[in-house]
mmCIF file of C-alpha atoms and ligand atoms in Angstrom:
data_model
loop_
_atom_site.group_PDB
_atom_site.id
_atom_site.type_symbol
_atom_site.label_atom_id
_atom_site.label_comp_id
_atom_site.label_asym_id
_atom_site.label_seq_id
_atom_site.Cartn_x
_atom_site.Cartn_y
_atom_site.Cartn_z
ATOM 1 C CA MET A 175 -61.668 26.790 8.244
ATOM 2 C CA ASN A 176 -65.116 25.267 8.348
ATOM 3 C CA ASP A 177 -65.496 22.121 6.177
ATOM 4 C CA GLN A 178 -68.317 23.529 4.083
ATOM 5 C CA ILE A 179 -66.378 26.680 3.271
ATOM 6 C CA GLN A 180 -63.359 24.595 2.366
ATOM 7 C CA GLN A 181 -65.523 22.454 0.110
ATOM 8 C CA ALA A 182 -67.012 25.571 -1.491
ATOM 9 C CA VAL A 183 -63.554 26.990 -2.207
ATOM 10 C CA ILE A 184 -62.522 23.716 -3.870
ATOM 11 C CA GLN A 185 -65.633 23.832 -6.058
ATOM 12 C CA LEU A 186 -65.097 27.479 -6.999
ATOM 13 C CA LYS A 187 -61.405 26.942 -7.835
ATOM 14 C CA ALA A 188 -62.448 24.006 -10.022
ATOM 15 C CA GLY A 189 -64.835 26.269 -11.955
ATOM 16 C CA TYR A 190 -68.116 25.170 -10.376
ATOM 17 C CA LEU A 191 -70.877 27.328 -8.920
ATOM 18 C CA VAL A 192 -71.759 27.721 -5.235
ATOM 19 C CA GLY A 193 -74.928 29.057 -3.594
ATOM 20 C CA MET A 194 -73.767 31.900 -1.347
ATOM 21 C CA PRO A 195 -75.777 33.617 1.379
ATOM 22 C CA THR A 196 -75.581 37.396 1.555
ATOM 23 C CA GLU A 197 -77.497 39.861 3.710
ATOM 24 C CA THR A 198 -79.692 40.868 0.725
ATOM 25 C CA VAL A 199 -80.541 37.660 -1.175
ATOM 26 C CA TYR A 200 -78.690 34.418 -1.939
ATOM 27 C CA GLY A 201 -76.223 34.592 -4.834
ATOM 28 C CA LEU A 202 -75.112 32.030 -7.410
ATOM 29 C CA ALA A 203 -71.355 32.498 -7.201
ATOM 30 C CA ALA A 204 -68.521 31.731 -9.618
ATOM 31 C CA ASP A 205 -64.852 32.678 -9.827
ATOM 32 C CA ALA A 206 -65.055 36.116 -11.489
ATOM 33 C CA ASN A 207 -61.778 35.471 -13.323
ATOM 34 C CA ASN A 208 -62.776 32.133 -14.849
ATOM 35 C CA VAL A 209 -64.632 32.534 -18.164
ATOM 36 C CA ASN A 210 -66.107 29.049 -18.179
ATOM 37 C CA ALA A 211 -67.295 29.303 -14.606
ATOM 38 C CA VAL A 212 -68.975 32.646 -15.334
ATOM 39 C CA LYS A 213 -70.661 31.159 -18.406
ATOM 40 C CA LYS A 214 -72.144 28.465 -16.169
ATOM 41 C CA ILE A 215 -74.008 31.162 -14.257
ATOM 42 C CA PHE A 216 -75.834 32.268 -17.407
ATOM 43 C CA ALA A 217 -76.581 28.701 -18.466
ATOM 44 C CA THR A 218 -77.858 27.723 -15.014
ATOM 45 C CA LYS A 219 -80.088 30.773 -14.574
ATOM 46 C CA GLY A 220 -81.273 30.958 -18.177
ATOM 47 C CA ARG A 221 -80.082 34.554 -18.099
ATOM 48 C CA PRO A 222 -79.414 36.455 -21.353
ATOM 49 C CA SER A 223 -75.662 36.816 -21.811
ATOM 50 C CA GLY A 224 -75.638 40.614 -22.159
ATOM 51 C CA HIS A 225 -76.718 41.091 -18.541
ATOM 52 C CA PRO A 226 -73.725 42.048 -16.392
ATOM 53 C CA LEU A 227 -72.921 40.414 -13.048
ATOM 54 C CA ILE A 228 -71.907 41.939 -9.736
ATOM 55 C CA VAL A 229 -68.429 41.055 -8.471
ATOM 56 C CA HIS A 230 -68.400 40.374 -4.726
ATOM 57 C CA VAL A 231 -65.263 41.232 -2.800
ATOM 58 C CA ALA A 232 -63.878 40.589 0.701
ATOM 59 C CA ALA A 233 -63.690 43.419 3.204
ATOM 60 C CA PRO A 234 -60.186 44.713 3.902
ATOM 61 C CA ASN A 235 -58.440 43.167 6.848
ATOM 62 C CA PRO A 236 -58.824 45.671 9.726
ATOM 63 C CA THR A 237 -55.388 44.846 11.086
ATOM 64 C CA GLN A 238 -53.690 45.617 7.789
ATOM 65 C CA ALA A 239 -51.689 48.828 8.043
ATOM 66 C CA ASN A 240 -52.879 51.597 5.741
ATOM 67 C CA GLU A 241 -50.646 53.904 3.828
ATOM 68 C CA ALA A 242 -51.048 57.459 5.031
ATOM 69 C CA ASN A 243 -54.474 58.905 4.248
ATOM 70 C CA GLN A 244 -55.428 56.121 1.906
ATOM 71 C CA SER A 245 -58.835 54.604 2.146
ATOM 72 C CA LYS A 246 -58.674 50.907 2.999
ATOM 73 C CA TRP A 247 -61.135 50.313 0.148
ATOM 74 C CA LEU A 248 -58.727 51.491 -2.539
ATOM 75 C CA LYS A 249 -56.787 48.213 -2.545
ATOM 76 C CA VAL A 250 -60.066 46.298 -2.609
ATOM 77 C CA LEU A 251 -61.352 48.191 -5.646
ATOM 78 C CA GLU A 252 -58.196 48.651 -7.690
ATOM 79 C CA PRO A 253 -58.130 45.132 -9.160
ATOM 80 C CA TRP A 254 -61.624 45.756 -10.584
ATOM 81 C CA SER A 255 -61.725 49.442 -11.459
ATOM 82 C CA ARG A 256 -59.242 51.550 -13.388
ATOM 83 C CA ASP A 257 -60.498 54.779 -11.882
ATOM 84 C CA VAL A 258 -61.585 54.695 -8.260
ATOM 85 C CA SER A 259 -63.198 58.069 -7.593
ATOM 86 C CA PRO A 260 -63.454 59.833 -4.208
ATOM 87 C CA GLU A 261 -67.215 59.235 -4.532
ATOM 88 C CA ALA A 262 -66.669 55.466 -4.721
ATOM 89 C CA LEU A 263 -64.364 55.489 -1.705
ATOM 90 C CA ALA A 264 -66.732 57.648 0.351
ATOM 91 C CA LEU A 265 -69.707 55.361 -0.344
ATOM 92 C CA ALA A 266 -67.647 52.234 0.376
ATOM 93 C CA GLU A 267 -66.370 53.800 3.587
ATOM 94 C CA LYS A 268 -69.904 54.528 4.738
ATOM 95 C CA PHE A 269 -71.895 51.523 3.555
ATOM 96 C CA TRP A 270 -69.519 48.558 3.058
ATOM 97 C CA PRO A 271 -69.707 45.802 3.928
ATOM 98 C CA GLY A 272 -73.377 46.227 3.094
ATOM 99 C CA PRO A 273 -76.279 46.236 0.621
ATOM 100 C CA LEU A 274 -74.741 48.636 -1.905
ATOM 101 C CA THR A 275 -73.352 47.929 -5.386
ATOM 102 C CA LEU A 276 -71.106 50.462 -7.106
ATOM 103 C CA ILE A 277 -70.876 50.625 -10.901
ATOM 104 C CA LEU A 278 -67.336 51.742 -11.772
ATOM 105 C CA PRO A 279 -65.162 52.060 -14.877
ATOM 106 C CA LYS A 280 -63.786 48.542 -15.241
ATOM 107 C CA ALA A 281 -60.142 47.546 -14.998
ATOM 108 C CA LYS A 282 -58.697 46.071 -18.176
ATOM 109 C CA SER A 283 -58.476 42.546 -16.823
ATOM 110 C CA VAL A 284 -62.163 42.213 -15.896
ATOM 111 C CA LEU A 285 -63.815 39.588 -18.103
ATOM 112 C CA ARG A 286 -66.313 40.794 -20.705
ATOM 113 C CA GLU A 287 -68.548 37.890 -19.704
ATOM 114 C CA VAL A 288 -68.843 39.530 -16.271
ATOM 115 C CA THR A 289 -69.534 43.043 -17.549
ATOM 116 C CA GLY A 290 -71.840 42.067 -20.393
ATOM 117 C CA GLY A 291 -69.336 43.650 -22.774
ATOM 118 C CA GLN A 292 -69.640 47.061 -21.120
ATOM 119 C CA GLU A 293 -66.811 49.313 -19.991
ATOM 120 C CA THR A 294 -68.139 49.261 -16.432
ATOM 121 C CA VAL A 295 -68.208 46.742 -13.601
ATOM 122 C CA GLY A 296 -70.509 46.325 -10.609
ATOM 123 C CA VAL A 297 -68.753 45.660 -7.279
ATOM 124 C CA ARG A 298 -70.206 44.880 -3.858
ATOM 125 C CA CYS A 299 -68.752 43.920 -0.489
ATOM 126 C CA PRO A 300 -71.529 41.906 1.184
ATOM 127 C CA ASN A 301 -72.186 41.996 4.907
ATOM 128 C CA HIS A 302 -72.807 38.367 5.743
ATOM 129 C CA PRO A 303 -70.307 36.436 7.853
ATOM 130 C CA ILE A 304 -70.443 33.348 5.614
ATOM 131 C CA ALA A 305 -70.032 35.391 2.420
ATOM 132 C CA GLN A 306 -67.042 37.140 3.978
ATOM 133 C CA GLU A 307 -65.546 33.884 5.201
ATOM 134 C CA LEU A 308 -65.935 32.411 1.728
ATOM 135 C CA LEU A 309 -64.469 35.465 -0.016
ATOM 136 C CA ASN A 310 -61.497 35.516 2.337
ATOM 137 C CA ALA A 311 -60.833 31.822 1.931
ATOM 138 C CA PHE A 312 -61.252 32.011 -1.840
ATOM 139 C CA ALA A 313 -59.008 35.081 -2.003
ATOM 140 C CA GLY A 314 -60.551 36.492 -5.170
ATOM 141 C CA GLY A 315 -63.692 38.098 -6.562
ATOM 142 C CA LEU A 316 -66.921 36.128 -6.919
ATOM 143 C CA ALA A 317 -69.329 37.032 -9.688
ATOM 144 C CA ALA A 318 -72.825 36.364 -8.354
ATOM 145 C CA PRO A 319 -76.323 37.237 -9.504
ATOM 146 C CA SER A 320 -79.316 36.379 -7.347
ATOM 147 C CA ALA A 321 -79.679 32.580 -7.253
ATOM 148 C CA ASN A 322 -83.015 32.322 -9.059
ATOM 149 C CA ARG A 323 -83.997 31.393 -12.571
ATOM 150 C CA PHE A 324 -84.153 34.462 -14.799
ATOM 151 C CA GLY A 325 -87.161 36.692 -14.110
ATOM 152 C CA ARG A 326 -88.266 34.771 -11.025
ATOM 153 C CA ILE A 327 -88.297 35.604 -7.325
ATOM 154 C CA SER A 328 -84.916 36.083 -5.639
ATOM 155 C CA PRO A 329 -84.140 33.507 -2.927
ATOM 156 C CA THR A 330 -83.837 34.552 0.700
ATOM 157 C CA THR A 331 -83.183 31.109 2.201
ATOM 158 C CA ALA A 332 -81.003 28.144 1.203
ATOM 159 C CA ALA A 333 -84.188 26.104 0.643
ATOM 160 C CA HIS A 334 -85.379 28.681 -1.921
ATOM 161 C CA VAL A 335 -82.116 28.217 -3.845
ATOM 162 C CA ARG A 336 -82.608 24.445 -3.813
ATOM 163 C CA ASP A 337 -86.165 24.948 -5.096
ATOM 164 C CA GLU A 338 -84.873 27.051 -7.992
ATOM 165 C CA PHE A 339 -82.353 24.430 -9.141
ATOM 166 C CA PRO A 340 -83.756 21.109 -7.943
ATOM 167 C CA ASP A 341 -81.915 18.995 -10.495
ATOM 168 C CA SER A 342 -78.435 20.354 -9.941
ATOM 169 C CA ASP A 343 -75.881 19.154 -7.405
ATOM 170 C CA LEU A 344 -75.085 22.742 -6.535
ATOM 171 C CA LEU A 345 -73.329 23.205 -3.201
ATOM 172 C CA ILE A 346 -75.381 25.721 -1.209
ATOM 173 C CA LEU A 347 -73.968 27.318 1.926
ATOM 174 C CA ASP A 348 -76.802 27.778 4.395
ATOM 175 C CA GLY A 349 -76.528 31.170 6.068
ATOM 176 C CA GLY A 350 -80.095 31.282 7.372
ATOM 177 C CA PRO A 351 -82.768 33.721 6.159
ATOM 178 C CA CYS A 352 -81.407 36.936 4.628
ATOM 179 C CA GLU A 353 -81.508 39.905 6.970
ATOM 180 C CA VAL A 354 -82.362 42.568 4.344
ATOM 181 C CA GLY A 355 -84.408 40.452 1.930
ATOM 182 C CA ILE A 356 -84.298 42.587 -1.237
ATOM 183 C CA GLU A 357 -81.362 43.178 -3.587
ATOM 184 C CA SER A 358 -78.712 45.831 -3.046
ATOM 185 C CA THR A 359 -79.038 49.487 -3.979
ATOM 186 C CA ILE A 360 -77.051 50.086 -7.189
ATOM 187 C CA VAL A 361 -75.305 53.424 -7.738
ATOM 188 C CA ASP A 362 -73.680 54.126 -11.087
ATOM 189 C CA LEU A 363 -70.489 56.156 -10.604
ATOM 190 C CA SER A 364 -69.079 55.382 -14.039
ATOM 191 C CA ARG A 365 -70.241 58.592 -15.712
ATOM 192 C CA LEU A 366 -69.737 61.132 -12.975
ATOM 193 C CA ALA A 367 -68.466 63.827 -15.302
ATOM 194 C CA SER A 368 -71.500 63.803 -17.574
ATOM 195 C CA ASP A 369 -74.407 62.586 -15.439
ATOM 196 C CA GLY A 370 -73.200 62.602 -11.834
ATOM 197 C CA PRO A 371 -74.001 59.600 -9.651
ATOM 198 C CA VAL A 372 -77.190 57.778 -10.658
ATOM 199 C CA VAL A 373 -79.198 55.289 -8.621
ATOM 200 C CA LEU A 374 -80.049 52.372 -10.939
ATOM 201 C CA ARG A 375 -81.868 50.185 -8.433
ATOM 202 C CA LEU A 376 -83.270 51.013 -5.017
ATOM 203 C CA GLY A 377 -82.531 48.797 -2.038
ATOM 204 C CA ALA A 378 -82.223 49.082 1.718
ATOM 205 C CA ILE A 379 -79.889 52.056 1.342
ATOM 206 C CA SER A 380 -82.014 54.982 0.235
ATOM 207 C CA GLN A 381 -81.341 57.701 -2.280
ATOM 208 C CA GLU A 382 -81.319 60.182 0.624
ATOM 209 C CA GLN A 383 -78.579 58.224 2.398
ATOM 210 C CA ILE A 384 -76.469 58.145 -0.779
ATOM 211 C CA ASN A 385 -77.025 61.848 -1.322
ATOM 212 C CA GLY A 386 -76.069 62.527 2.281
ATOM 213 C CA VAL A 387 -72.618 61.022 1.752
ATOM 214 C CA LEU A 388 -71.992 62.548 -1.650
ATOM 215 C CA THR A 389 -73.017 66.026 -0.538
ATOM 216 C CA HIS A 390 -70.255 65.909 2.034
ATOM 217 C CA ILE A 391 -67.563 65.264 -0.498
ATOM 218 C CA ASN A 392 -68.923 67.916 -2.800
ATOM 219 C CA SER A 393 -69.700 65.605 -5.639
ATOM 220 C CA GLN A 394 -70.116 67.962 -8.574
ATOM 221 C CA LYS A 395 -73.491 66.717 -9.611
ATOM 222 C CA ARG A 396 -75.733 65.294 -6.993
ATOM 223 C CA ILE A 397 -78.198 62.517 -7.686
ATOM 224 C CA ASP A 398 -81.257 64.229 -8.934
ATOM 225 C CA ARG A 399 -82.910 61.521 -10.883
ATOM 226 C CA ASN A 400 -83.544 57.883 -10.735
ATOM 227 C CA LEU A 401 -83.400 56.603 -14.278
ATOM 228 C CA GLU A 402 -86.382 54.611 -15.368
ATOM 229 C CA SER A 403 -86.353 51.264 -17.063
ATOM 230 C CA SER A 404 -86.325 52.548 -20.633
ATOM 231 C CA GLU A 405 -82.874 53.949 -20.031
ATOM 232 C CA LEU A 406 -81.584 50.857 -18.308
ATOM 233 C CA PRO A 407 -81.531 47.931 -20.680
ATOM 234 C CA ARG A 408 -78.661 46.335 -18.824
ATOM 235 C CA VAL A 409 -80.166 46.068 -15.369
ATOM 236 C CA SER A 410 -82.352 43.014 -15.442
ATOM 237 C CA GLY A 411 -83.893 43.971 -12.103
ATOM 238 C CA SER A 412 -85.098 47.093 -13.886
ATOM 239 C CA LEU A 413 -87.147 45.205 -16.444
ATOM 240 C CA SER A 414 -90.740 46.025 -15.684
ATOM 241 C CA ALA A 415 -91.599 42.335 -15.296
ATOM 242 C CA HIS A 416 -89.297 40.684 -12.775
ATOM 243 C CA TYR A 417 -89.322 38.931 -9.403
ATOM 244 C CA ALA A 418 -92.536 37.353 -10.580
ATOM 245 C CA PRO A 419 -94.761 34.726 -8.979
ATOM 246 C CA LYS A 420 -96.573 32.362 -11.353
ATOM 247 C CA THR A 421 -99.951 33.231 -9.845
ATOM 248 C CA LYS A 422 -101.556 36.443 -11.075
ATOM 249 C CA LEU A 423 -100.891 39.218 -8.540
ATOM 250 C CA LEU A 424 -103.154 42.241 -8.619
ATOM 251 C CA LEU A 425 -102.297 45.399 -6.699
ATOM 252 C CA TYR A 426 -105.193 47.505 -5.444
ATOM 253 C CA SER A 427 -105.613 50.662 -3.417
ATOM 254 C CA ALA A 428 -107.968 50.579 -0.445
ATOM 255 C CA GLU A 429 -110.386 52.973 -2.208
ATOM 256 C CA GLN A 430 -110.596 50.699 -5.243
ATOM 257 C CA LEU A 431 -111.411 47.556 -3.357
ATOM 258 C CA ASN A 432 -115.197 47.664 -3.584
ATOM 259 C CA GLN A 433 -115.234 48.499 -7.265
ATOM 260 C CA LEU A 434 -112.695 45.780 -7.902
ATOM 261 C CA ALA A 435 -114.750 43.302 -5.893
ATOM 262 C CA GLN A 436 -117.708 43.911 -8.214
ATOM 263 C CA GLU A 437 -115.555 43.226 -11.250
ATOM 264 C CA LEU A 438 -114.066 40.086 -9.791
ATOM 265 C CA LEU A 439 -117.483 38.779 -8.841
ATOM 266 C CA LEU A 440 -118.591 39.117 -12.459
ATOM 267 C CA ASP A 441 -115.680 36.868 -13.305
ATOM 268 C CA SER A 442 -116.224 34.554 -10.365
ATOM 269 C CA GLU A 443 -115.617 31.396 -12.360
ATOM 270 C CA LYS A 444 -112.135 32.519 -13.165
ATOM 271 C CA PHE A 445 -111.425 33.754 -9.657
ATOM 272 C CA SER A 446 -112.987 31.262 -7.321
ATOM 273 C CA LYS A 447 -110.003 31.058 -4.972
ATOM 274 C CA ILE A 448 -108.315 34.239 -3.863
ATOM 275 C CA ALA A 449 -105.456 35.055 -1.489
ATOM 276 C CA TRP A 450 -105.902 38.458 0.111
ATOM 277 C CA VAL A 451 -102.845 40.309 1.402
ATOM 278 C CA HIS A 452 -103.356 43.626 3.131
ATOM 279 C CA PHE A 453 -102.627 45.916 6.025
ATOM 280 C CA HIS A 454 -104.694 44.975 9.020
ATOM 281 C CA GLN A 455 -106.498 48.216 9.667
ATOM 282 C CA GLN A 456 -108.241 48.429 6.287
ATOM 283 C CA ALA A 457 -109.889 45.055 6.495
ATOM 284 C CA THR A 458 -113.263 45.551 4.917
ATOM 285 C CA MET A 459 -114.313 43.571 1.900
ATOM 286 C CA ASN A 460 -117.444 42.813 -0.048
ATOM 287 C CA LEU A 461 -118.901 39.778 1.680
ATOM 288 C CA ALA A 462 -119.654 37.881 -1.503
ATOM 289 C CA LEU A 463 -116.045 38.207 -2.597
ATOM 290 C CA LYS A 464 -114.778 37.428 0.879
ATOM 291 C CA LYS A 465 -116.274 33.942 0.502
ATOM 292 C CA THR A 466 -113.728 33.254 -2.220
ATOM 293 C CA VAL A 467 -110.821 34.275 0.011
ATOM 294 C CA VAL A 468 -109.056 31.055 0.975
ATOM 295 C CA LYS A 469 -106.115 32.781 2.612
ATOM 296 C CA GLU A 470 -105.826 36.175 4.314
ATOM 297 C CA ILE A 471 -102.428 37.599 5.196
ATOM 298 C CA PHE A 472 -101.659 40.757 7.156
ATOM 299 C CA LEU A 473 -98.667 42.817 6.068
ATOM 300 C CA PRO A 474 -96.065 44.116 8.526
ATOM 301 C CA GLU A 475 -96.455 47.819 9.145
ATOM 302 C CA ASN A 476 -92.895 48.819 8.394
ATOM 303 C CA PRO A 477 -90.899 48.583 5.158
ATOM 304 C CA THR A 478 -87.819 46.933 6.674
ATOM 305 C CA ASP A 479 -89.854 43.992 7.959
ATOM 306 C CA LEU A 480 -91.775 43.673 4.715
ATOM 307 C CA ALA A 481 -88.535 43.733 2.658
ATOM 308 C CA ARG A 482 -87.214 40.891 4.794
ATOM 309 C CA GLU A 483 -90.373 38.821 4.291
ATOM 310 C CA LEU A 484 -91.589 39.785 0.827
ATOM 311 C CA TYR A 485 -89.917 37.183 -1.377
ATOM 312 C CA ALA A 486 -90.668 34.292 0.982
ATOM 313 C CA LEU A 487 -94.261 35.525 1.114
ATOM 314 C CA LEU A 488 -94.527 35.592 -2.693
ATOM 315 C CA ARG A 489 -93.124 32.064 -2.876
ATOM 316 C CA ASP A 490 -95.582 30.823 -0.251
ATOM 317 C CA LEU A 491 -98.472 32.509 -2.046
ATOM 318 C CA ASP A 492 -97.437 30.792 -5.260
ATOM 319 C CA LYS A 493 -97.731 27.404 -3.567
ATOM 320 C CA LEU A 494 -101.350 27.959 -2.496
ATOM 321 C CA SER A 495 -102.692 27.316 -6.002
ATOM 322 C CA VAL A 496 -105.145 30.180 -5.827
ATOM 323 C CA ASP A 497 -106.428 31.930 -8.967
ATOM 324 C CA LEU A 498 -105.479 35.384 -7.816
ATOM 325 C CA ILE A 499 -103.366 37.190 -5.241
ATOM 326 C CA LEU A 500 -105.114 40.398 -4.276
ATOM 327 C CA PHE A 501 -102.386 42.574 -2.756
ATOM 328 C CA GLN A 502 -102.923 45.991 -1.191
ATOM 329 C CA GLU A 503 -100.690 48.714 -2.614
ATOM 330 C CA LEU A 504 -97.903 49.928 -0.346
ATOM 331 C CA PRO A 505 -97.753 53.497 0.950
ATOM 332 C CA SER A 506 -96.138 55.965 -1.420
ATOM 333 C CA ASP A 507 -93.713 57.658 0.968
ATOM 334 C CA SER A 508 -90.037 57.158 0.163
ATOM 335 C CA ARG A 509 -89.352 54.715 3.015
ATOM 336 C CA TRP A 510 -91.398 52.139 1.121
ATOM 337 C CA ALA A 511 -89.928 52.925 -2.313
ATOM 338 C CA ALA A 512 -87.580 49.922 -2.677
ATOM 339 C CA VAL A 513 -90.048 47.284 -1.573
ATOM 340 C CA LYS A 514 -92.848 48.958 -3.546
ATOM 341 C CA ASP A 515 -90.650 48.812 -6.636
ATOM 342 C CA ARG A 516 -90.133 45.035 -6.249
ATOM 343 C CA LEU A 517 -93.799 44.395 -5.640
ATOM 344 C CA GLY A 518 -94.765 46.403 -8.732
ATOM 345 C CA ARG A 519 -92.436 44.351 -10.925
ATOM 346 C CA ALA A 520 -93.676 41.120 -9.345
ATOM 347 C CA SER A 521 -97.187 42.148 -10.280
ATOM 348 C CA VAL A 522 -96.335 42.997 -13.902
ATOM 349 C CA GLY A 523 -94.594 39.677 -14.507
ATOM 350 C CA SER A 524 -97.069 37.526 -12.578
ATOM 351 C CA GLY A 525 -99.452 34.962 -13.973
ATOM 352 C CA THR A 526 -97.148 33.723 -16.729
HETATM 353 O O1 TXA B 275 -78.048 42.244 -3.536
HETATM 354 C C1 TXA B 275 -77.603 41.972 -4.647
HETATM 355 O O2 TXA B 275 -77.178 42.828 -5.413
HETATM 356 C C2 TXA B 275 -77.606 40.486 -5.052
HETATM 357 C C3 TXA B 275 -76.640 39.730 -4.150
HETATM 358 C C4 TXA B 275 -76.460 38.292 -4.570
HETATM 359 O O3 TXA B 275 -75.422 40.405 -4.100
HETATM 360 N N1 TXA B 275 -77.242 40.347 -6.418
HETATM 361 C C5 TXA B 275 -78.056 40.668 -7.433
HETATM 362 O O4 TXA B 275 -77.546 40.330 -8.676
HETATM 363 O O5 TXA B 275 -79.141 41.168 -7.275
HETATM 364 P P1 TXA B 275 -78.425 40.328 -9.992
HETATM 365 O O6 TXA B 275 -77.516 39.873 -11.074
HETATM 366 O O7 TXA B 275 -79.657 39.555 -9.764
HETATM 367 O O8 TXA B 275 -78.737 41.828 -10.189
HETATM 368 C C6 TXA B 275 -77.648 42.695 -10.410
HETATM 369 C C7 TXA B 275 -78.059 43.846 -11.233
HETATM 370 C C8 TXA B 275 -78.479 43.391 -12.607
HETATM 371 O O9 TXA B 275 -79.725 43.962 -12.882
HETATM 372 C C9 TXA B 275 -77.384 43.909 -13.496
HETATM 373 O O10 TXA B 275 -77.877 44.278 -14.758
HETATM 374 C C10 TXA B 275 -76.845 45.096 -12.715
HETATM 375 O O11 TXA B 275 -76.918 44.689 -11.397
HETATM 376 N N2 TXA B 275 -75.440 45.357 -13.069
HETATM 377 C C11 TXA B 275 -74.372 44.602 -12.819
HETATM 378 N N3 TXA B 275 -73.264 45.130 -13.378
HETATM 379 C C12 TXA B 275 -73.653 46.254 -13.994
HETATM 380 C C13 TXA B 275 -72.993 47.248 -14.796
HETATM 381 N N4 TXA B 275 -71.698 47.163 -15.054
HETATM 382 N N5 TXA B 275 -73.725 48.270 -15.270
HETATM 383 C C14 TXA B 275 -75.054 48.363 -15.017
HETATM 384 N N6 TXA B 275 -75.734 47.444 -14.292
HETATM 385 C C15 TXA B 275 -75.053 46.422 -13.797
HETATM 386 MG MG1 MG B 276 -81.630 39.039 -9.857
#
């Protein structure tokens, strides 16, 4: 076992936190069965205690013999959920290890500090070699939210995690930049009988992909709605202001740009330094306003690349000490939905 992993396991067993790379964003991990360790997560992040945490689990050992016809994920999920549905197993089979979190009826032994006092638990099997190595070596579940201070931008490199908690002696495992870059898709399977499966947060795995799997197993009610924030008090990523840079971030559509430029020019004392982020092809701007642009950034043309880069970009923009980030709205087709969602929340919470 690698020294760093061994060190991380010692820290976790002793009730300390560890910065853990995953394919989505870095997590702030604690032993999910240790109340005091879990409480440290909330204290460190400044996160309200009612917000539940995701439990991260190791993938099943492929060499382990399976009992006839049993999904290999059943044994992984049983310690955490008292009722593992065929829907849960089908989604795990298809997307785990990967950027998907399942909300399931919790097993009795799951700590209330992890679930925020709810009867459900979020479980995810991450697809990052270091996360898997750590989970295997630790041989237990790791509760881990994104490793940022509450409401701020999720970290996608080890250096981002260090920046979030500069004063702590947190051990951070460096797994390089995150491949996906935005948080996992969350599917609530805890109220199948009444509501069917419900997507609580979009991520790299789309609603269509989830539907595709559930249609095959004849899930009684298919996902037909994506609950909005008012119905989701417990998902902090669903608060309208989240993932926020400190600099004011204004989203604009290409058609609005000239009108907006006029308005900004009227307020030119307030907005004398602007960062302009946009898709290359629509690069026309009022010349007077363009003089105030101290940084121009071109967005990648596909949503997967932008998801990977978005949080690092927002952090870099925040360091420029500009008065305003002028950010072109993303296309409205469903391929962009997850990254568009994060950008919208970043905009709402920005400038505070
Ligand atoms: O990709 C991810 O999911 C990352 C990496 C580290 O795995 N984790 C992450 O954790 O984004 P966090 O805590 O920043 O966001 C998890 C979201 C929260 O909004 C939380 O409210 C929701 O999942 N959640 C967790 N357990 C839940 C439950 N039992 N019911 C409803 N929502 C739950
Ligand atoms: Mg978070």
